[in-house]
Structure formats: structure tokens, C-alpha cells
Amino acid sequence: MTVIALVDVAAGSGVGLLPMVSLGPAFACLTGGWRRTAAVGVLALALCAALGLYDGLFDERRGFTAVASVAGVTIAGLAATVIRQRRESELANMRSIAEVAQRVLLRPVPRAAGHLRAAVSYTSAVAEARIGGDLYEVVTAPTGVRVIIGDVQGKGLGAVETAAVVLGAFREAAHDEPDLTEVGARVERAADRALNGEKFVTAIIAEISRERGAVFLNYGHPPPLLVRTDGTAVFPEPPEYALPLGLGIHGTAPPQPFRVDFGPGDQLLLHTDGVTEARDPSGTFYPLVERTGLLKDPDLDFALEALHQNLLDHVNGPVHDDAAMLLLRYRA
């Protein structure tokens, strides 16, 4: 409005810039409250009237037309501001509810679970969301620490609902069932009932104890990364892969548990395919094995955050799929 006033004074009334003073209240309604919009509108009306008198425009219709234009834009801006603020308030309430739902579904993992330390990293492919189609959980049971990580087919609310079914079944079974295969069977039955063979969930269910090391049930999920004390890294794969959760109605055999050694100094990184299939702009997949050196930090959270940041640097932009990482380290 200041620029328009200066140009109008310098150029004279022949230029016809007076109605452009209404840009002030028009822009004010985009960011400020209704009081700020009204104040700018009053200022614009006063400026328009002053310039109209200076230019002698009230001797003809041009002056009154300019004032009417500024007044009309101010009134419209006030209405738009009230509507915008009301919608912003509704959106804030919805986000608060979504935050609670997210925390219920994907609860923060315990920093210490039995003889393990745990840290988690989750990056959703959906903008403004913290959860999506990936799931994880850590439960301390009498037989050891039981964990699950999975990837639901698809995205959106449907994937979140499926993740809720799988996590709910796992949380109950992990506490109740003494045998890991029974935990997997209960989770599989719940997924089969919910999905009815139309969708599926790849998952790994594991039990880690001091006596037996790590025992895995792999439902068609990418194998975890096991980093030994000396820095060597391996991907423990099952003798035979089973179908993902939700496809058990086809009558196939369940996964067979397989064991790997896991002792002091070892680290276990369970992840979803959003990590290993993340690509840089040239199409190169993320080299997870080559980045195991980032996990040497004594602080587990810092180590996983370094790996997570390196993944984002590799992609050099937003991720195209949900990426979850669950890092477990033997605790002294």
C-alpha cells in the first residue's frame, strides 16, 4: 500500500492505481486474524480516501468507485479470514486426535527390554503422517524379548487398520503363549480373518533370549541385518520362506522357526523393504550392508539416527515407501 501511494502521488491521478490499495486487506486475510485484516482494511480505506482527495477524484465517480472496491475487498477478506481460522481450528483438533491414535497404534518402544536395548526409526511415505503401512512392537515376555516388524500391502487408512489388527493380536499372544510358533499362529489367524486373502502383510516375529539367541519366524519379509561384534554383517534367511500373513486361507504350511546366535556385542536391525529398496536419483538401491559402520555409536538412538539420516541423504528427497527400522543391541 505504501508503494502504491508513493507511485500515485508521483505519477498523478491519470495512472488509476487507487483501487490497488485493496491488495493490503486482500493479502492480510491470508495469514493474519480477523482483527489484523480489519485494521489493514481501515488503513486502506483511509489511504484510499486521502489519495482520492489529493487527486481530486471525488469530483467524479472514480473516487467513490475506488473506495467501494477497497471496502468490498475488506469485507470479503474478513469473511475469508473467519472461515480460514475456523478450518484451521478443526484441522488442529483432527491432528491432535490423529496424534493420539498414532501413539496407540505405534507406541514408543521401551529403551530397555529384558537383556536388550531397543531403538526405532519410522519414516512415512505419506506427507504429514507418522504412521502408514509398516508396523513394529517390542514385548518383554517370560521366555525372552519378542518383537515383530511388518509391512502391510498398500497405503492409507486401510493399511493402518490392518496394522492395528496384526499388532493387537501380537501384543496379546506375545504375553500369553509360551511358544513362539503359537504366537505366530495366533497372529496369522487374526490376519486371515481380517484380510480374507485379499491383502497380505509380510512380517518377521522373533524371540531373543540369553539362552537360545534369536529365533525367527519369517512370513515373506526381508531378512534382518545381524551385525557381529567384529563388524561382519549377515542376513539370516529362513531355510524356506512362507507366505505372508493374510494368505493362510490357501492352506500352505506356516513358517518354521530358525535360530541364530546372538550374544554380547551383537546388533540386530529389523527393517522393512522401504529401507533396502530406497533409491537415489540415479536409481541405485540403498547399500545397507555398507552402512553398518554408522551403527558403532555407543548410544543406540544416535546410531540409528545416523543410519536414518544417511538413508534420507541417499534418497535426496521424500521417501517413496514407508521405511521402518528397529535396532536391538545386547545390553550388559
mmCIF file of N, CA and C in Angstrom, residues 144-227:
data_model
loop_
_atom_site.group_PDB
_atom_site.id
_atom_site.type_symbol
_atom_site.label_atom_id
_atom_site.label_comp_id
_atom_site.label_asym_id
_atom_site.label_seq_id
_atom_site.Cartn_x
_atom_site.Cartn_y
_atom_site.Cartn_z
ATOM 1 N N GLY A 144 11.607 -64.418 26.984
ATOM 2 C CA GLY A 144 12.567 -63.566 26.302
ATOM 3 C C GLY A 144 11.894 -62.330 25.739
ATOM 4 N N VAL A 145 12.614 -61.615 24.927
ATOM 5 C CA VAL A 145 12.076 -60.413 24.288
ATOM 6 C C VAL A 145 11.503 -60.807 22.932
ATOM 7 N N ARG A 146 10.234 -60.513 22.746
ATOM 8 C CA ARG A 146 9.573 -60.848 21.495
ATOM 9 C C ARG A 146 9.294 -59.572 20.704
ATOM 10 N N VAL A 147 9.598 -59.619 19.424
ATOM 11 C CA VAL A 147 9.450 -58.445 18.571
ATOM 12 C C VAL A 147 8.745 -58.845 17.286
ATOM 13 N N ILE A 148 8.143 -57.856 16.671
ATOM 14 C CA ILE A 148 7.543 -58.034 15.352
ATOM 15 C C ILE A 148 7.841 -56.803 14.530
ATOM 16 N N ILE A 149 8.069 -57.012 13.258
ATOM 17 C CA ILE A 149 8.145 -55.911 12.297
ATOM 18 C C ILE A 149 7.465 -56.402 11.034
ATOM 19 N N GLY A 150 6.678 -55.534 10.421
ATOM 20 C CA GLY A 150 5.915 -55.962 9.258
ATOM 21 C C GLY A 150 5.643 -54.830 8.299
ATOM 22 N N ASP A 151 5.156 -55.225 7.131
ATOM 23 C CA ASP A 151 4.860 -54.282 6.056
ATOM 24 C C ASP A 151 3.528 -54.685 5.444
ATOM 25 N N VAL A 152 2.529 -53.813 5.569
ATOM 26 C CA VAL A 152 1.192 -54.091 5.051
ATOM 27 C C VAL A 152 1.134 -53.716 3.582
ATOM 28 N N GLN A 153 0.499 -54.574 2.802
ATOM 29 C CA GLN A 153 0.300 -54.246 1.401
ATOM 30 C C GLN A 153 -0.602 -53.023 1.281
ATOM 31 N N GLY A 154 -0.187 -52.061 0.473
ATOM 32 C CA GLY A 154 -0.984 -50.871 0.257
ATOM 33 C C GLY A 154 -0.626 -49.763 1.221
ATOM 34 N N LYS A 155 -1.351 -48.662 1.103
ATOM 35 C CA LYS A 155 -1.116 -47.472 1.918
ATOM 36 C C LYS A 155 -2.460 -46.912 2.377
ATOM 37 N N GLY A 156 -2.399 -45.840 3.138
ATOM 38 C CA GLY A 156 -3.601 -45.153 3.562
ATOM 39 C C GLY A 156 -4.244 -45.765 4.788
ATOM 40 N N LEU A 157 -5.515 -45.381 5.009
ATOM 41 C CA LEU A 157 -6.221 -45.813 6.209
ATOM 42 C C LEU A 157 -6.431 -47.312 6.238
ATOM 43 N N GLY A 158 -6.624 -47.938 5.073
ATOM 44 C CA GLY A 158 -6.788 -49.386 5.044
ATOM 45 C C GLY A 158 -5.570 -50.109 5.572
ATOM 46 N N ALA A 159 -4.380 -49.632 5.222
ATOM 47 C CA ALA A 159 -3.151 -50.239 5.720
ATOM 48 C C ALA A 159 -2.999 -50.025 7.220
ATOM 49 N N VAL A 160 -3.414 -48.853 7.700
ATOM 50 C CA VAL A 160 -3.337 -48.579 9.141
ATOM 51 C C VAL A 160 -4.268 -49.504 9.911
ATOM 52 N N GLU A 161 -5.464 -49.738 9.395
ATOM 53 C CA GLU A 161 -6.404 -50.638 10.057
ATOM 54 C C GLU A 161 -5.840 -52.067 10.109
ATOM 55 N N THR A 162 -5.226 -52.510 9.022
ATOM 56 C CA THR A 162 -4.640 -53.850 9.016
ATOM 57 C C THR A 162 -3.493 -53.944 10.012
ATOM 58 N N ALA A 163 -2.670 -52.912 10.066
ATOM 59 C CA ALA A 163 -1.574 -52.899 11.036
ATOM 60 C C ALA A 163 -2.098 -52.985 12.460
ATOM 61 N N ALA A 164 -3.226 -52.322 12.729
ATOM 62 C CA ALA A 164 -3.813 -52.371 14.063
ATOM 63 C C ALA A 164 -4.255 -53.785 14.426
ATOM 64 N N VAL A 165 -4.821 -54.516 13.467
ATOM 65 C CA VAL A 165 -5.248 -55.896 13.724
ATOM 66 C C VAL A 165 -4.048 -56.779 14.052
ATOM 67 N N VAL A 166 -2.995 -56.675 13.248
ATOM 68 C CA VAL A 166 -1.814 -57.517 13.460
ATOM 69 C C VAL A 166 -1.136 -57.181 14.783
ATOM 70 N N LEU A 167 -0.977 -55.901 15.074
ATOM 71 C CA LEU A 167 -0.321 -55.516 16.325
ATOM 72 C C LEU A 167 -1.143 -55.923 17.538
ATOM 73 N N GLY A 168 -2.457 -55.779 17.464
ATOM 74 C CA GLY A 168 -3.299 -56.182 18.583
ATOM 75 C C GLY A 168 -3.174 -57.668 18.876
ATOM 76 N N ALA A 169 -3.178 -58.487 17.823
ATOM 77 C CA ALA A 169 -3.034 -59.936 18.021
ATOM 78 C C ALA A 169 -1.659 -60.280 18.577
ATOM 79 N N PHE A 170 -0.625 -59.611 18.088
ATOM 80 C CA PHE A 170 0.723 -59.912 18.574
ATOM 81 C C PHE A 170 0.889 -59.520 20.033
ATOM 82 N N ARG A 171 0.382 -58.360 20.426
ATOM 83 C CA ARG A 171 0.551 -57.901 21.806
ATOM 84 C C ARG A 171 -0.103 -58.856 22.797
ATOM 85 N N GLU A 172 -1.230 -59.414 22.440
ATOM 86 C CA GLU A 172 -1.875 -60.381 23.330
ATOM 87 C C GLU A 172 -1.128 -61.704 23.336
ATOM 88 N N ALA A 173 -0.816 -62.222 22.157
ATOM 89 C CA ALA A 173 -0.185 -63.536 22.072
ATOM 90 C C ALA A 173 1.219 -63.538 22.652
ATOM 91 N N ALA A 174 1.945 -62.440 22.494
ATOM 92 C CA ALA A 174 3.334 -62.393 22.980
ATOM 93 C C ALA A 174 3.397 -62.572 24.492
ATOM 94 N N HIS A 175 2.367 -62.125 25.199
ATOM 95 C CA HIS A 175 2.335 -62.285 26.655
ATOM 96 C C HIS A 175 1.769 -63.638 27.081
ATOM 97 N N ASP A 176 0.835 -64.172 26.274
ATOM 98 C CA ASP A 176 0.099 -65.354 26.712
ATOM 99 C C ASP A 176 0.729 -66.674 26.289
ATOM 100 N N GLU A 177 1.292 -66.732 25.097
ATOM 101 C CA GLU A 177 1.743 -68.005 24.539
ATOM 102 C C GLU A 177 3.184 -68.314 24.959
ATOM 103 N N PRO A 178 3.433 -69.513 25.476
ATOM 104 C CA PRO A 178 4.805 -69.859 25.865
ATOM 105 C C PRO A 178 5.713 -70.192 24.685
ATOM 106 N N ASP A 179 5.130 -70.576 23.562
ATOM 107 C CA ASP A 179 5.920 -70.989 22.401
ATOM 108 C C ASP A 179 5.786 -69.957 21.286
ATOM 109 N N LEU A 180 6.892 -69.659 20.616
ATOM 110 C CA LEU A 180 6.882 -68.627 19.573
ATOM 111 C C LEU A 180 6.011 -69.032 18.394
ATOM 112 N N THR A 181 5.977 -70.305 18.056
ATOM 113 C CA THR A 181 5.148 -70.736 16.925
ATOM 114 C C THR A 181 3.671 -70.487 17.194
ATOM 115 N N GLU A 182 3.263 -70.603 18.466
ATOM 116 C CA GLU A 182 1.868 -70.315 18.801
ATOM 117 C C GLU A 182 1.576 -68.823 18.697
ATOM 118 N N VAL A 183 2.572 -68.004 19.017
ATOM 119 C CA VAL A 183 2.403 -66.559 18.815
ATOM 120 C C VAL A 183 2.156 -66.272 17.339
ATOM 121 N N GLY A 184 2.989 -66.872 16.488
ATOM 122 C CA GLY A 184 2.805 -66.675 15.060
ATOM 123 C C GLY A 184 1.481 -67.194 14.555
ATOM 124 N N ALA A 185 1.028 -68.329 15.108
ATOM 125 C CA ALA A 185 -0.251 -68.902 14.666
ATOM 126 C C ALA A 185 -1.415 -67.991 15.020
ATOM 127 N N ARG A 186 -1.393 -67.402 16.218
ATOM 128 C CA ARG A 186 -2.485 -66.507 16.600
ATOM 129 C C ARG A 186 -2.490 -65.235 15.750
ATOM 130 N N VAL A 187 -1.325 -64.703 15.486
ATOM 131 C CA VAL A 187 -1.256 -63.507 14.632
ATOM 132 C C VAL A 187 -1.731 -63.840 13.225
ATOM 133 N N GLU A 188 -1.354 -65.020 12.743
ATOM 134 C CA GLU A 188 -1.758 -65.404 11.392
ATOM 135 C C GLU A 188 -3.266 -65.610 11.311
ATOM 136 N N ARG A 189 -3.874 -66.213 12.315
ATOM 137 C CA ARG A 189 -5.328 -66.400 12.296
ATOM 138 C C ARG A 189 -6.046 -65.056 12.302
ATOM 139 N N ALA A 190 -5.549 -64.111 13.121
ATOM 140 C CA ALA A 190 -6.171 -62.787 13.154
ATOM 141 C C ALA A 190 -6.055 -62.090 11.809
ATOM 142 N N ALA A 191 -4.897 -62.195 11.175
ATOM 143 C CA ALA A 191 -4.706 -61.559 9.865
ATOM 144 C C ALA A 191 -5.560 -62.221 8.797
ATOM 145 N N ASP A 192 -5.681 -63.567 8.859
ATOM 146 C CA ASP A 192 -6.502 -64.266 7.870
ATOM 147 C C ASP A 192 -7.961 -63.851 7.974
ATOM 148 N N ARG A 193 -8.452 -63.705 9.214
ATOM 149 C CA ARG A 193 -9.853 -63.297 9.384
ATOM 150 C C ARG A 193 -10.074 -61.874 8.878
ATOM 151 N N ALA A 194 -9.123 -60.999 9.147
ATOM 152 C CA ALA A 194 -9.299 -59.592 8.779
ATOM 153 C C ALA A 194 -9.123 -59.356 7.286
ATOM 154 N N LEU A 195 -8.192 -60.067 6.672
ATOM 155 C CA LEU A 195 -7.842 -59.785 5.279
ATOM 156 C C LEU A 195 -8.539 -60.712 4.294
ATOM 157 N N ASN A 196 -8.872 -61.931 4.731
ATOM 158 C CA ASN A 196 -9.630 -62.868 3.903
ATOM 159 C C ASN A 196 -8.965 -63.128 2.553
ATOM 160 N N GLY A 197 -7.641 -63.146 2.566
ATOM 161 C CA GLY A 197 -6.918 -63.472 1.345
ATOM 162 C C GLY A 197 -6.871 -62.376 0.308
ATOM 163 N N GLU A 198 -7.429 -61.193 0.592
ATOM 164 C CA GLU A 198 -7.446 -60.113 -0.390
ATOM 165 C C GLU A 198 -6.210 -59.230 -0.292
ATOM 166 N N LYS A 199 -5.629 -59.138 0.895
ATOM 167 C CA LYS A 199 -4.387 -58.406 1.092
ATOM 168 C C LYS A 199 -3.452 -59.257 1.929
ATOM 169 N N PHE A 200 -2.253 -58.775 2.144
ATOM 170 C CA PHE A 200 -1.313 -59.547 2.942
ATOM 171 C C PHE A 200 -0.371 -58.621 3.688
ATOM 172 N N VAL A 201 0.340 -59.215 4.649
ATOM 173 C CA VAL A 201 1.308 -58.493 5.472
ATOM 174 C C VAL A 201 2.565 -59.337 5.562
ATOM 175 N N THR A 202 3.671 -58.848 5.049
ATOM 176 C CA THR A 202 4.940 -59.527 5.288
ATOM 177 C C THR A 202 5.431 -59.152 6.682
ATOM 178 N N ALA A 203 6.000 -60.104 7.388
ATOM 179 C CA ALA A 203 6.379 -59.836 8.779
ATOM 180 C C ALA A 203 7.459 -60.805 9.233
ATOM 181 N N ILE A 204 8.171 -60.375 10.250
ATOM 182 C CA ILE A 204 9.097 -61.224 10.996
ATOM 183 C C ILE A 204 8.699 -61.142 12.463
ATOM 184 N N ILE A 205 8.514 -62.306 13.068
ATOM 185 C CA ILE A 205 8.284 -62.404 14.502
ATOM 186 C C ILE A 205 9.507 -63.100 15.100
ATOM 187 N N ALA A 206 10.095 -62.504 16.122
ATOM 188 C CA ALA A 206 11.335 -63.032 16.684
ATOM 189 C C ALA A 206 11.258 -63.083 18.197
ATOM 190 N N GLU A 207 12.004 -64.017 18.745
ATOM 191 C CA GLU A 207 12.157 -64.117 20.196
ATOM 192 C C GLU A 207 13.652 -64.176 20.493
ATOM 193 N N ILE A 208 14.117 -63.301 21.356
ATOM 194 C CA ILE A 208 15.538 -63.197 21.654
ATOM 195 C C ILE A 208 15.720 -63.435 23.150
ATOM 196 N N SER A 209 16.539 -64.415 23.480
ATOM 197 C CA SER A 209 16.796 -64.762 24.877
ATOM 198 C C SER A 209 18.276 -65.008 25.069
ATOM 199 N N ARG A 210 18.706 -64.967 26.316
ATOM 200 C CA ARG A 210 20.122 -65.215 26.611
ATOM 201 C C ARG A 210 20.512 -66.653 26.290
ATOM 202 N N GLU A 211 19.596 -67.588 26.508
ATOM 203 C CA GLU A 211 19.943 -68.991 26.365
ATOM 204 C C GLU A 211 19.922 -69.459 24.908
ATOM 205 N N ARG A 212 18.929 -69.021 24.141
ATOM 206 C CA ARG A 212 18.739 -69.565 22.788
ATOM 207 C C ARG A 212 19.183 -68.622 21.690
ATOM 208 N N GLY A 213 19.580 -67.416 22.016
ATOM 209 C CA GLY A 213 19.920 -66.459 20.980
ATOM 210 C C GLY A 213 18.666 -65.883 20.362
ATOM 211 N N ALA A 214 18.613 -65.784 19.046
ATOM 212 C CA ALA A 214 17.470 -65.213 18.335
ATOM 213 C C ALA A 214 16.792 -66.298 17.509
ATOM 214 N N VAL A 215 15.487 -66.416 17.677
ATOM 215 C CA VAL A 215 14.669 -67.368 16.922
ATOM 216 C C VAL A 215 13.689 -66.557 16.078
ATOM 217 N N PHE A 216 13.579 -66.899 14.800
ATOM 218 C CA PHE A 216 12.780 -66.111 13.868
ATOM 219 C C PHE A 216 11.671 -66.949 13.252
ATOM 220 N N LEU A 217 10.553 -66.272 12.984
ATOM 221 C CA LEU A 217 9.504 -66.755 12.092
ATOM 222 C C LEU A 217 9.372 -65.725 10.986
ATOM 223 N N ASN A 218 9.629 -66.143 9.756
ATOM 224 C CA ASN A 218 9.640 -65.195 8.634
ATOM 225 C C ASN A 218 8.452 -65.451 7.729
ATOM 226 N N TYR A 219 7.564 -64.448 7.661
ATOM 227 C CA TYR A 219 6.387 -64.516 6.791
ATOM 228 C C TYR A 219 6.642 -63.683 5.544
ATOM 229 N N GLY A 220 7.543 -64.147 4.706
ATOM 230 C CA GLY A 220 7.810 -63.489 3.433
ATOM 231 C C GLY A 220 8.394 -62.101 3.543
ATOM 232 N N HIS A 221 9.100 -61.812 4.648
ATOM 233 C CA HIS A 221 9.634 -60.482 4.892
ATOM 234 C C HIS A 221 11.131 -60.448 4.594
ATOM 235 N N PRO A 222 11.666 -59.281 4.203
ATOM 236 C CA PRO A 222 13.120 -59.188 4.013
ATOM 237 C C PRO A 222 13.864 -59.595 5.280
ATOM 238 N N PRO A 223 14.927 -60.369 5.165
ATOM 239 C CA PRO A 223 15.647 -60.839 6.357
ATOM 240 C C PRO A 223 16.286 -59.680 7.111
ATOM 241 N N PRO A 224 16.434 -59.820 8.432
ATOM 242 C CA PRO A 224 17.055 -58.753 9.219
ATOM 243 C C PRO A 224 18.557 -58.701 8.975
ATOM 244 N N LEU A 225 19.167 -57.646 9.447
ATOM 245 C CA LEU A 225 20.618 -57.483 9.342
ATOM 246 C C LEU A 225 21.226 -57.749 10.708
ATOM 247 N N LEU A 226 22.110 -58.749 10.771
ATOM 248 C CA LEU A 226 22.787 -59.104 12.012
ATOM 249 C C LEU A 226 24.232 -58.642 11.920
ATOM 250 N N VAL A 227 24.609 -57.732 12.817
ATOM 251 C CA VAL A 227 25.963 -57.178 12.836
ATOM 252 C C VAL A 227 26.700 -57.770 14.036
#
